[in-house]
CSV table of C-alpha atoms in Angstrom, one decimal:
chain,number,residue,atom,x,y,z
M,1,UNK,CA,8.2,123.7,-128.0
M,2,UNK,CA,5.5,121.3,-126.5
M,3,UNK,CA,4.7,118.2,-129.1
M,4,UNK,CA,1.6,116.4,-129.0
M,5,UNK,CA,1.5,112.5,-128.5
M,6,UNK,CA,-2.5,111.5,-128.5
M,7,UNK,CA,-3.1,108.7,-125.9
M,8,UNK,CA,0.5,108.2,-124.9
M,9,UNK,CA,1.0,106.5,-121.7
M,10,UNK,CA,4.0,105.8,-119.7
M,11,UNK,CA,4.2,103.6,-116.4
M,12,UNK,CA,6.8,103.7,-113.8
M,13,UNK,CA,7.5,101.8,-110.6
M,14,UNK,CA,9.1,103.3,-107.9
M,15,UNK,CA,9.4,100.6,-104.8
M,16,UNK,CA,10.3,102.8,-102.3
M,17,UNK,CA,11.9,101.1,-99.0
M,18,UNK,CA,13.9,103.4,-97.7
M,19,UNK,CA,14.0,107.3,-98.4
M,20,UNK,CA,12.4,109.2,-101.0
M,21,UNK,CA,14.9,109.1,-103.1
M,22,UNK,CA,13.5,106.6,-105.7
M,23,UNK,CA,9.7,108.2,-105.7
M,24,UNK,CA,11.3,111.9,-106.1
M,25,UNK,CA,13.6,110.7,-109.5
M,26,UNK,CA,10.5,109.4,-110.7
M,27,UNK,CA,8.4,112.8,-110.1
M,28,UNK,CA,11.2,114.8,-112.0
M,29,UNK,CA,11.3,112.5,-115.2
M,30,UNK,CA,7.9,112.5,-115.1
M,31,UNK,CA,7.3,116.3,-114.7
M,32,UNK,CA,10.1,117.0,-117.4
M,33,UNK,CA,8.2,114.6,-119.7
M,34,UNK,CA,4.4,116.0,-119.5
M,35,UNK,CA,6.2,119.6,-120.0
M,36,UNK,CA,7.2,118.6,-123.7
M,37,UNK,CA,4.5,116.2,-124.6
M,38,UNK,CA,1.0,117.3,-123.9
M,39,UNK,CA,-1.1,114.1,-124.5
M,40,UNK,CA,1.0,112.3,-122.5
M,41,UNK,CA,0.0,110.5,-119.4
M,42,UNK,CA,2.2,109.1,-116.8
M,43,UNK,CA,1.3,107.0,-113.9
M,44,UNK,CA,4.3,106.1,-111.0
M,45,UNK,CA,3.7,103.0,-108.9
M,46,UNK,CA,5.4,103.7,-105.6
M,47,UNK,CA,4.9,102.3,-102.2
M,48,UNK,CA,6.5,105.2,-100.5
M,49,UNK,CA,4.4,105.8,-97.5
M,50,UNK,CA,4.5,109.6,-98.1
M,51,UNK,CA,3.3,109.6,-102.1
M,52,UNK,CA,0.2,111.8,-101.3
M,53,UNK,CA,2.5,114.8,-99.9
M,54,UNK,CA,3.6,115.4,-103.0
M,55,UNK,CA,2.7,117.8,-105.7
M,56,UNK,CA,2.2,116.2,-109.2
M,57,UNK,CA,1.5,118.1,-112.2
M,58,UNK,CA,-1.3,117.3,-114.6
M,59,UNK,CA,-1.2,114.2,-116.5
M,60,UNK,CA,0.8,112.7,-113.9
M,61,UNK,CA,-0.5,111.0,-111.1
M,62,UNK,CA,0.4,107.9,-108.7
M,63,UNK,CA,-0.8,104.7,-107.9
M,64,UNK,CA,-0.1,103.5,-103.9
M,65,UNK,CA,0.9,100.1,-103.3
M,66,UNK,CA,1.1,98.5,-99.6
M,67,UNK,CA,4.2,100.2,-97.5
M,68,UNK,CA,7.5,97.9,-96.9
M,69,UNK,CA,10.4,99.5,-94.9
M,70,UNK,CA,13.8,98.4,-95.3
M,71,UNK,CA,16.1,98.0,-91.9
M,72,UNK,CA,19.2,99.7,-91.5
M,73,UNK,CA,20.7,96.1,-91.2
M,74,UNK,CA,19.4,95.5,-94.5
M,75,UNK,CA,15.9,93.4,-94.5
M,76,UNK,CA,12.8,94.5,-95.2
M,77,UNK,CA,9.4,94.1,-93.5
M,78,UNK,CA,6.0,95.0,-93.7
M,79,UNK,CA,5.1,98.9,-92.3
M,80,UNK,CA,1.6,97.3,-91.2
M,81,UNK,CA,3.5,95.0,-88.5
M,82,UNK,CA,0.0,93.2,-88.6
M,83,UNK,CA,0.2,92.0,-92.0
M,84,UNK,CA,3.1,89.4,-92.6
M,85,UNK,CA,5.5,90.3,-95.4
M,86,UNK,CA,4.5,88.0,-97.9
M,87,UNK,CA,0.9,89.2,-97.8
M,88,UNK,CA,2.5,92.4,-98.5
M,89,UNK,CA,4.1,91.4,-101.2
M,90,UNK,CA,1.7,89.4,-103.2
M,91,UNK,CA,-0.8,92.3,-102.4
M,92,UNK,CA,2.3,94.5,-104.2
M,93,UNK,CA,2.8,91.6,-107.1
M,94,UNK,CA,-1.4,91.8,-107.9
M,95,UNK,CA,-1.4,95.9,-107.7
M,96,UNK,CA,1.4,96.3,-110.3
M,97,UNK,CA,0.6,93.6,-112.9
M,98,UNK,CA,-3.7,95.1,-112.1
M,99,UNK,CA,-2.2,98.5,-112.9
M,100,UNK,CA,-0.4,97.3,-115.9
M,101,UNK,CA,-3.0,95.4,-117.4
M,102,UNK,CA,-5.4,98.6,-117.6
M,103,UNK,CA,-3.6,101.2,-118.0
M,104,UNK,CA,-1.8,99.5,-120.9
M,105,UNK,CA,1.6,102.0,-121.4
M,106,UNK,CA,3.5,102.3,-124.4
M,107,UNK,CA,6.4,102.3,-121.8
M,108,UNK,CA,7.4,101.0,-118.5
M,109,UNK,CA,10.4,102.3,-116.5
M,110,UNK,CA,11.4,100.5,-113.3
M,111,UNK,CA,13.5,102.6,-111.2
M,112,UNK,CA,16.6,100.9,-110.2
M,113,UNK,CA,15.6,97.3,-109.0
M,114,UNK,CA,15.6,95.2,-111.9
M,115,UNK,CA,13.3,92.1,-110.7
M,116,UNK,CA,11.3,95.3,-108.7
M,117,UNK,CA,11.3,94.5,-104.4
M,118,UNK,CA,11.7,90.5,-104.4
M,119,UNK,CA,11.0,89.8,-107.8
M,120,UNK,CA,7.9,91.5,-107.4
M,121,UNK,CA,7.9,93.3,-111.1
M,122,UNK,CA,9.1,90.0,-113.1
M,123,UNK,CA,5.3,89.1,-113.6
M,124,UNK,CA,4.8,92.2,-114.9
M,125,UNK,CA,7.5,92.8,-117.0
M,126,UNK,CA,6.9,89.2,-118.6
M,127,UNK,CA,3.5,90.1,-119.5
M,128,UNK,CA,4.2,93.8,-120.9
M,129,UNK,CA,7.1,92.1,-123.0
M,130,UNK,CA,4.6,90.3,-124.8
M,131,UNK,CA,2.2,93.1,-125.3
M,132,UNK,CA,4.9,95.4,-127.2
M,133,UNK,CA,5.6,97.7,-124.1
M,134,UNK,CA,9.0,99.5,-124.4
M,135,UNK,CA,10.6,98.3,-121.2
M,136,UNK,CA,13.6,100.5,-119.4
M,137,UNK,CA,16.1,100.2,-116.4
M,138,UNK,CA,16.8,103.5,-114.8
M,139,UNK,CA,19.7,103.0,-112.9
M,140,UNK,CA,21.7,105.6,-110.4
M,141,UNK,CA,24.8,106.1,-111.9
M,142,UNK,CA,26.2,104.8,-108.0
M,143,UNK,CA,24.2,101.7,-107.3
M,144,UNK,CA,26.5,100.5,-104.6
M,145,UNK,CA,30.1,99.2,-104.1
M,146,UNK,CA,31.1,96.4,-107.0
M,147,UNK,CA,31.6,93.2,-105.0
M,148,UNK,CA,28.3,93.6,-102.9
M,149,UNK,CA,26.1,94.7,-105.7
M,150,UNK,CA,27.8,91.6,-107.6
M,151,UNK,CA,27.3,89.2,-104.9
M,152,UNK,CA,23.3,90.6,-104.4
M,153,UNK,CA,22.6,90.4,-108.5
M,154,UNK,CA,24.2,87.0,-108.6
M,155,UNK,CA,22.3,85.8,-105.9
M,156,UNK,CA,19.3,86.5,-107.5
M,157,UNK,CA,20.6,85.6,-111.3
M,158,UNK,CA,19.6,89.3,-112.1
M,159,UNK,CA,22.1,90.5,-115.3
M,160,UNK,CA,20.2,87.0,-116.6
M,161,UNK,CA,17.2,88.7,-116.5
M,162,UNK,CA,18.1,92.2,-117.3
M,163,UNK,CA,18.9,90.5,-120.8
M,164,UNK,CA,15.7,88.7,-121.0
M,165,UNK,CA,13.6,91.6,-120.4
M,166,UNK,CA,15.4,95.2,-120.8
M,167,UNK,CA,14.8,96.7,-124.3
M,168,UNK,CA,16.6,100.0,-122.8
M,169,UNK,CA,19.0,100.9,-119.5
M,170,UNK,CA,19.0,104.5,-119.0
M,171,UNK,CA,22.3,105.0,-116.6
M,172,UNK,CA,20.9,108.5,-114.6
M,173,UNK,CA,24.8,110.5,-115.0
M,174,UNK,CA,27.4,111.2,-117.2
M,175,UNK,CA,30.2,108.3,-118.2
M,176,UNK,CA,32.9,110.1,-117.0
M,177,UNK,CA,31.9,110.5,-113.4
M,178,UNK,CA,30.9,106.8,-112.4
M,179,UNK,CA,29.5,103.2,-113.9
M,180,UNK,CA,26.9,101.9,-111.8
M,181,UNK,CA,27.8,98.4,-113.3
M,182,UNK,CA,32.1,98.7,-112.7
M,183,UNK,CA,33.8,95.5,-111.8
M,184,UNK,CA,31.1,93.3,-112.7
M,185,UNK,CA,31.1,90.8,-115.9
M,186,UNK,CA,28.9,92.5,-118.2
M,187,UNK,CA,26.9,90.7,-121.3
M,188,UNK,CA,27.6,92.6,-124.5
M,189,UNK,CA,23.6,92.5,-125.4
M,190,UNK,CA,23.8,94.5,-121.8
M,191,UNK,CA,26.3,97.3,-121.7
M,192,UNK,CA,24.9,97.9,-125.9
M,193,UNK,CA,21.7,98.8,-124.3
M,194,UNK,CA,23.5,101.5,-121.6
M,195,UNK,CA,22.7,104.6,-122.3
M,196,UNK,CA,24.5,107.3,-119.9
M,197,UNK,CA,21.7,110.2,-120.3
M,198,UNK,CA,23.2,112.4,-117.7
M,199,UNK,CA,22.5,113.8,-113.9
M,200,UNK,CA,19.0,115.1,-113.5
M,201,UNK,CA,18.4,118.7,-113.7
M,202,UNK,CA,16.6,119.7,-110.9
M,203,UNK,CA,14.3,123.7,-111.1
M,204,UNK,CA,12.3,125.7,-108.9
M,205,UNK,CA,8.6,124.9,-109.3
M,206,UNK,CA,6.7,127.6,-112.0
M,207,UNK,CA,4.3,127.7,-108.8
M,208,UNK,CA,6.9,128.8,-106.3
M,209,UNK,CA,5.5,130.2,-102.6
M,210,UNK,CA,5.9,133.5,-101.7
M,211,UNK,CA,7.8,133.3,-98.5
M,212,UNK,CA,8.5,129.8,-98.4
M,213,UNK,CA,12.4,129.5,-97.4
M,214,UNK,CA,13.6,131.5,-95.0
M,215,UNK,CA,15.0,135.2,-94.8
M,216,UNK,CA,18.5,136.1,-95.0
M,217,UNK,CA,21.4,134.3,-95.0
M,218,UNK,CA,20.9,130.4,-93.8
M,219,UNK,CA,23.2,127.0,-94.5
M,220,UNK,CA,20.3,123.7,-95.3
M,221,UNK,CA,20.9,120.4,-93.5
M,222,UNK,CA,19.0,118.0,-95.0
M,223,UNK,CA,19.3,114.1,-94.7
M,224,UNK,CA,16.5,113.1,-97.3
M,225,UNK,CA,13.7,110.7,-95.8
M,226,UNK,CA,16.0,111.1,-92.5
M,227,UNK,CA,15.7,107.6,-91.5
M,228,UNK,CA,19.2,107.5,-90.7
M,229,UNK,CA,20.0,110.8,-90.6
M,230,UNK,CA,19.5,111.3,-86.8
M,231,UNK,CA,23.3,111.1,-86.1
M,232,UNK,CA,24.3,113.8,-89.1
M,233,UNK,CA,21.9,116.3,-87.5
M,234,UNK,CA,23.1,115.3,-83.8
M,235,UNK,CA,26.7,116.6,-85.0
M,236,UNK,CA,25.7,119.5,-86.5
M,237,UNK,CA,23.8,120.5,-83.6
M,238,UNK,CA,26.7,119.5,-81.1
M,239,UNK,CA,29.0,121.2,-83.8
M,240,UNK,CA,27.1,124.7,-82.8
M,241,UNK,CA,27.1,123.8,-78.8
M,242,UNK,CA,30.7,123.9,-78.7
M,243,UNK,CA,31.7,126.3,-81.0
M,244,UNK,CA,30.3,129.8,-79.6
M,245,UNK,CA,32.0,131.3,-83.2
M,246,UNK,CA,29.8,128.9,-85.4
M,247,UNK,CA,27.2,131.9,-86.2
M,248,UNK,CA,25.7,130.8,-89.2
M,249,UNK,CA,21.9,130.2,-89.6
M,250,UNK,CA,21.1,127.1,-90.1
M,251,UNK,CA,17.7,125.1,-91.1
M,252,UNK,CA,17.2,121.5,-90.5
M,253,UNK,CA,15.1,119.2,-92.3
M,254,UNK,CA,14.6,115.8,-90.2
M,255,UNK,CA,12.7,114.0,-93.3
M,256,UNK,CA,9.8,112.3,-92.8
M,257,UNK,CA,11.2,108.9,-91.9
M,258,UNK,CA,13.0,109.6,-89.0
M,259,UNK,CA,12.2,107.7,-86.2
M,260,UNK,CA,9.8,110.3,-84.1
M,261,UNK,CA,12.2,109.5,-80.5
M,262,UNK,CA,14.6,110.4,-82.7
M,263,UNK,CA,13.3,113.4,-84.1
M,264,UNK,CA,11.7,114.7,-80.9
M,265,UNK,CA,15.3,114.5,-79.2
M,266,UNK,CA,17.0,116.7,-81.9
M,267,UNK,CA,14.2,119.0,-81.9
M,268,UNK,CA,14.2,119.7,-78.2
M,269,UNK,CA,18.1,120.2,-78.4
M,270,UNK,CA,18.2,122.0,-81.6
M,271,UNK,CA,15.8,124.5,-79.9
M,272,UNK,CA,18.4,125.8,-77.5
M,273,UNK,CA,20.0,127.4,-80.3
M,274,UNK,CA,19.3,130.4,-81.6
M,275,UNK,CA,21.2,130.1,-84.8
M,276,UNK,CA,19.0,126.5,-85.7
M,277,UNK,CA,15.6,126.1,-87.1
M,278,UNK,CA,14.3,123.0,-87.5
M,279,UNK,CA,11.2,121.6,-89.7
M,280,UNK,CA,10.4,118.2,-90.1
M,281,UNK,CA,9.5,117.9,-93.4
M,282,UNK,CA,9.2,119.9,-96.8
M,283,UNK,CA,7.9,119.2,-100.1
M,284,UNK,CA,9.4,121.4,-102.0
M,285,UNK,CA,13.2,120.8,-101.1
M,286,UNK,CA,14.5,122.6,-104.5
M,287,UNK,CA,13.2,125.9,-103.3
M,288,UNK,CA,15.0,125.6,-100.1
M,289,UNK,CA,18.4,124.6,-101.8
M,290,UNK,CA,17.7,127.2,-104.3
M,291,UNK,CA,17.9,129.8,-101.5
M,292,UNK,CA,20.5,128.6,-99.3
M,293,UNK,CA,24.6,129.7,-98.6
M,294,UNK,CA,25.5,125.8,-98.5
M,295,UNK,CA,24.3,122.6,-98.5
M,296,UNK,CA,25.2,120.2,-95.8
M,297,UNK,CA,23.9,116.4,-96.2
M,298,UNK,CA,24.7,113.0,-96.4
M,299,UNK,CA,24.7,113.0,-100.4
M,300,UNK,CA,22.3,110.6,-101.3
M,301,UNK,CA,21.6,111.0,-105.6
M,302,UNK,CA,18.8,113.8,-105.6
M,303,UNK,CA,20.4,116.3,-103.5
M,304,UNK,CA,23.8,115.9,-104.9
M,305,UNK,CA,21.8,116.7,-108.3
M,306,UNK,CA,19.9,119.7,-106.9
M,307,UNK,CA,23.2,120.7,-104.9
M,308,UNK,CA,24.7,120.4,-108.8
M,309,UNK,CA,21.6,122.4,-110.4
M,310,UNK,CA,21.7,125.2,-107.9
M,311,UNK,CA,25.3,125.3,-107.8
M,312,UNK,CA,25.9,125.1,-104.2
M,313,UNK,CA,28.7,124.6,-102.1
M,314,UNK,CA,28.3,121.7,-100.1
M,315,UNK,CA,29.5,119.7,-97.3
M,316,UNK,CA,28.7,116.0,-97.2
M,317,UNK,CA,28.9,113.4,-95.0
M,318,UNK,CA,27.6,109.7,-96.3
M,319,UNK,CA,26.1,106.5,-95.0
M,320,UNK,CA,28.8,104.4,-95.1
M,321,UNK,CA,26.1,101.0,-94.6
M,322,UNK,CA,24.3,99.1,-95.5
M,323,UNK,CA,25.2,100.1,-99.2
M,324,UNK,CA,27.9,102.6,-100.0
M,325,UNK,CA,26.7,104.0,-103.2
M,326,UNK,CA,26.7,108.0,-100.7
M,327,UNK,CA,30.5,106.9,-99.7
M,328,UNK,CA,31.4,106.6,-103.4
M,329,UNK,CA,29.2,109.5,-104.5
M,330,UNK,CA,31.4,112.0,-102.1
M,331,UNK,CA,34.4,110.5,-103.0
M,332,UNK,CA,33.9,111.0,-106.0
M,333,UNK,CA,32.8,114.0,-106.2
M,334,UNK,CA,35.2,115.1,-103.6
M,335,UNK,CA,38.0,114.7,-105.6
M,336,UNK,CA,36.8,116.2,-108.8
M,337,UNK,CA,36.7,119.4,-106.1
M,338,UNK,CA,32.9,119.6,-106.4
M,339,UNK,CA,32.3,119.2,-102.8
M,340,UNK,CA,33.4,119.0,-99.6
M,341,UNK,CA,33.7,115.6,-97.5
M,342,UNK,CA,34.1,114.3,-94.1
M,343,UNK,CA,33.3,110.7,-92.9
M,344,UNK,CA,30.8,110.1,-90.5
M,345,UNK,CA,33.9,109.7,-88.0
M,346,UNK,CA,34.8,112.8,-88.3
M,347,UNK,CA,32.2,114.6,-88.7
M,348,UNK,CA,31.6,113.6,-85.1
M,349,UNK,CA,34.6,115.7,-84.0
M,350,UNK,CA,32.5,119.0,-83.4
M,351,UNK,CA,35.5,121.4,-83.5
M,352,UNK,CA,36.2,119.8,-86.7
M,353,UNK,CA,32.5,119.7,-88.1
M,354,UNK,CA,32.2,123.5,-86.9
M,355,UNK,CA,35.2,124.7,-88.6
M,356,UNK,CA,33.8,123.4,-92.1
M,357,UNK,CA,30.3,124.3,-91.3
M,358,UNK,CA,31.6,128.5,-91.2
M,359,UNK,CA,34.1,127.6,-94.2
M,360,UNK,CA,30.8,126.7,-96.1
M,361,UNK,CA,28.7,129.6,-97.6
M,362,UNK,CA,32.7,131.3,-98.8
M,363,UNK,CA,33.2,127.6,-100.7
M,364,UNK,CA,33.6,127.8,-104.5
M,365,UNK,CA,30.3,126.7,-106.2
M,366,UNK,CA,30.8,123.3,-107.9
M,367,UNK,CA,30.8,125.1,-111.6
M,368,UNK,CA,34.1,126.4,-111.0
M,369,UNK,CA,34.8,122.8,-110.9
M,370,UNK,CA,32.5,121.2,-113.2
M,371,UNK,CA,35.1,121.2,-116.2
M,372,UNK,CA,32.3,121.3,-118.6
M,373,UNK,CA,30.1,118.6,-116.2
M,374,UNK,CA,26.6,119.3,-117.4
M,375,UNK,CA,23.2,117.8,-116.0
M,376,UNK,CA,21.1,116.7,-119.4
M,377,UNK,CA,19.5,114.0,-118.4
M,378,UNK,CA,15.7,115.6,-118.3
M,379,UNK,CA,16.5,116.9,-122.1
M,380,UNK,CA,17.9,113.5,-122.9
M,381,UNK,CA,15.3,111.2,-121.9
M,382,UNK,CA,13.1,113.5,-123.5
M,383,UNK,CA,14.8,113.2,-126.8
M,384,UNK,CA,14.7,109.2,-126.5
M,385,UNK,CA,11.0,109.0,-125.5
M,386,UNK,CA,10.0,111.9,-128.0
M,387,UNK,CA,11.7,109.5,-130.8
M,388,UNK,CA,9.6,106.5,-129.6
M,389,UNK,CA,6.7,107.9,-129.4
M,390,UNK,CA,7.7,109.4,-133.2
M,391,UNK,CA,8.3,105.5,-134.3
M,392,UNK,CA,4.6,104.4,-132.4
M,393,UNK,CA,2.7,106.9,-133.9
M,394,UNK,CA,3.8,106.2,-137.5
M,395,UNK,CA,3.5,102.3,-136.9
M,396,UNK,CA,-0.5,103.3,-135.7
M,397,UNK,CA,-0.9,105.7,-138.5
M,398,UNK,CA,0.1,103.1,-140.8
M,399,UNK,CA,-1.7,99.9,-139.2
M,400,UNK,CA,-4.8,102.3,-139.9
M,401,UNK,CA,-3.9,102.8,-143.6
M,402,UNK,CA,-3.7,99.0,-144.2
M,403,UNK,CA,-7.2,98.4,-142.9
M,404,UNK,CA,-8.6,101.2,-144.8
């Protein structure tokens, strides 16, 4: 039953590097949230480059801040090569405390950077502190293996600040499949404010297309942004060129970021194949899961939650660099028997790949698996923001009686 919250607003920042992994979570919080709160208005700071391709429902929309892309090898720099990357930056820094300042939310949610892209959200957080603004980590339940994520956090003195600043960490899966913050020394005040809401439920859109996925049978390989997926999709296509018994259809999605020599290469071999059609990009992902035998990708968090949702077999084969948050996801995940793995390595054996490309579609579904695994964590952060929004509009309703 939809509730009514009169003038509620809710920020979120989303910064976006690398991927649309970041901007998508956001989207589906944010989606869930307007469903079961009319009144509500929710506003996501992202600098993905890509925001506008996206459908947003009403009472959500976006706010674009200057585009930074993060290197494979790690560092980040501008996407404007003309504008040096601390322009960029401080351009980023003045946006998000502007857009703070004005749109004044009862709530801020900063997806998984604490201190936001160099410390750019630390302003903002310091001044929404002070103005009463509920202020929330969303954190992957992988963020990335436990002695580099300590080493980068330390660096930057960032579980001080979590302290400072956090009122509320919302972990985005269940405590018995990983802890984003394992093997690192965490403050009491810290892990009290963890709160494990669950993997993301992921639907088809009320609005879905009439002939939108494919017909028939077909297997979806799917990288994400594809900015390093080229080398996944290479395999699978060499995978089919040597193995004349690898029959299945197959749709590819390059993603958006892939670098367009790239992309042009694997589209001019993948069209040599009868069995592989290949689209660059698609904004409406869920309904192409939805409809596919298998899932074959490199596991980043939103399509192992829509490969979860849908209950789809899947093959996956992570980044292993420069963060292995996908290696641990797979592993993980892999030996709960929820999906299938191979390492980039060997994945690069075609013979191999081919052979558990057709073992795919006749894979057990991960719910045969789950052992009662369940993705709440839509209907849980509902539940928590429903209850502070409960507790604000008593605190107005009763600021209004004392002045009467």
């Amino acid at each position: 039953m939809t509730r009514r919250f009169e003038d509620a607003r809710i920020l979120m920042y989303s910064h976006d590097t690398f991927g649309l992994g970041h901007l998508r979570r956001c989207r589906a919080i944010a989606h869930a949230l307007v469903e079961d709160y009319s009144g509500l208005q929710i506003l996501i700071i992202s600098g993905a480059t890509i925001a506008g391709a996206f459908d947003y429902r009403a009472r959500v929309d976006f706010v674009k801040i200057p585009s930074v892309i993060k290197l494979r090898n790690g560092e980040y720099t501008s996407l404007d090569r003309h504008i040096e990357l601390h322009e960029t930056l401080k351009m980023r820094q003045s946006i998000i405390r502007s857009t703070a300042e004005t749109f004044r939310p009862d709530i801020f949610v900063v997806d998984k950077e604490p201190m936001g892209l160099r410390g750019e959200v630390e302003d903002t957080l310091a001044y929404l502190k002070t103005h009463g603004t509920r202020l929330v980590l969303g954190l992957r339940e992988i963020m990335d293996a436990p002695h580099l994520l300590e080493e980068e956090w330390k660096r930057r003195d960032t579980m001080r600040k979590i302290e400072q600043f956090y009122d509320s960490i919302w972990v985005y899966g269940p405590p018995d499949f990983y802890d984003p913050l394992v093997g690192l020394d965490v403050p009491v005040a810290v892990r009290d404010r963890m709160n494990f809401v669950g993997f993301l439920q992921r639907s088809v859109p009320h609005d879905a297309l009439p002939g939108h996925k494919p017909e028939g049978d077909y297997i979806l390989v799917t990288t994400g942004g594809g900015g390093d997926g080229a080398d996944l999709i290479h395999d699978v296509i060499h995978a089919y060129q040597e193995d004349p018994e690898l029959t299945h259809n197959a749709l590819v999605v390059l993603g958006p970021y892939m670098p367009a020599k790239q992309r042009n290469k694997l589209i001019k071999k993948g069209s040599k194949i009868p069995f592989i059609k290949i689209i660059e990009f698609d904004n409406r992902m869920e309904e192409l899961i939805a409809g596919a035998r298998g899932v074959v990708s490199m596991g980043g968090y939103n399509t192992y939650c829509e490969i979860l949702s849908f209950d789809k077999p899947a093959l996956i084969v992570p980044r292993l660099q420069p963060r292995e948050e996908q290696l641990i996801r797979a592993q993980r995940a892999s030996a709960l028997g929820l999906v299938d793995m191979l390492l980039p390595q060997e994945a690069e054996e075609p013979l191999r790949l081919a052979a558990a490309l057709k073992a795919l579609p006749q894979r057990a579904p991960p719910s045969l698996r789950a052992n009662g695994l369940r993705l709440e964590g839509l209907v849980h952060i509902s539940e928590i923001v429903g209850e502070w929004l409960d507790h604000r509009s008593k605190e107005h309703l009763a600021v209004v009686k004392r002045s009467n």
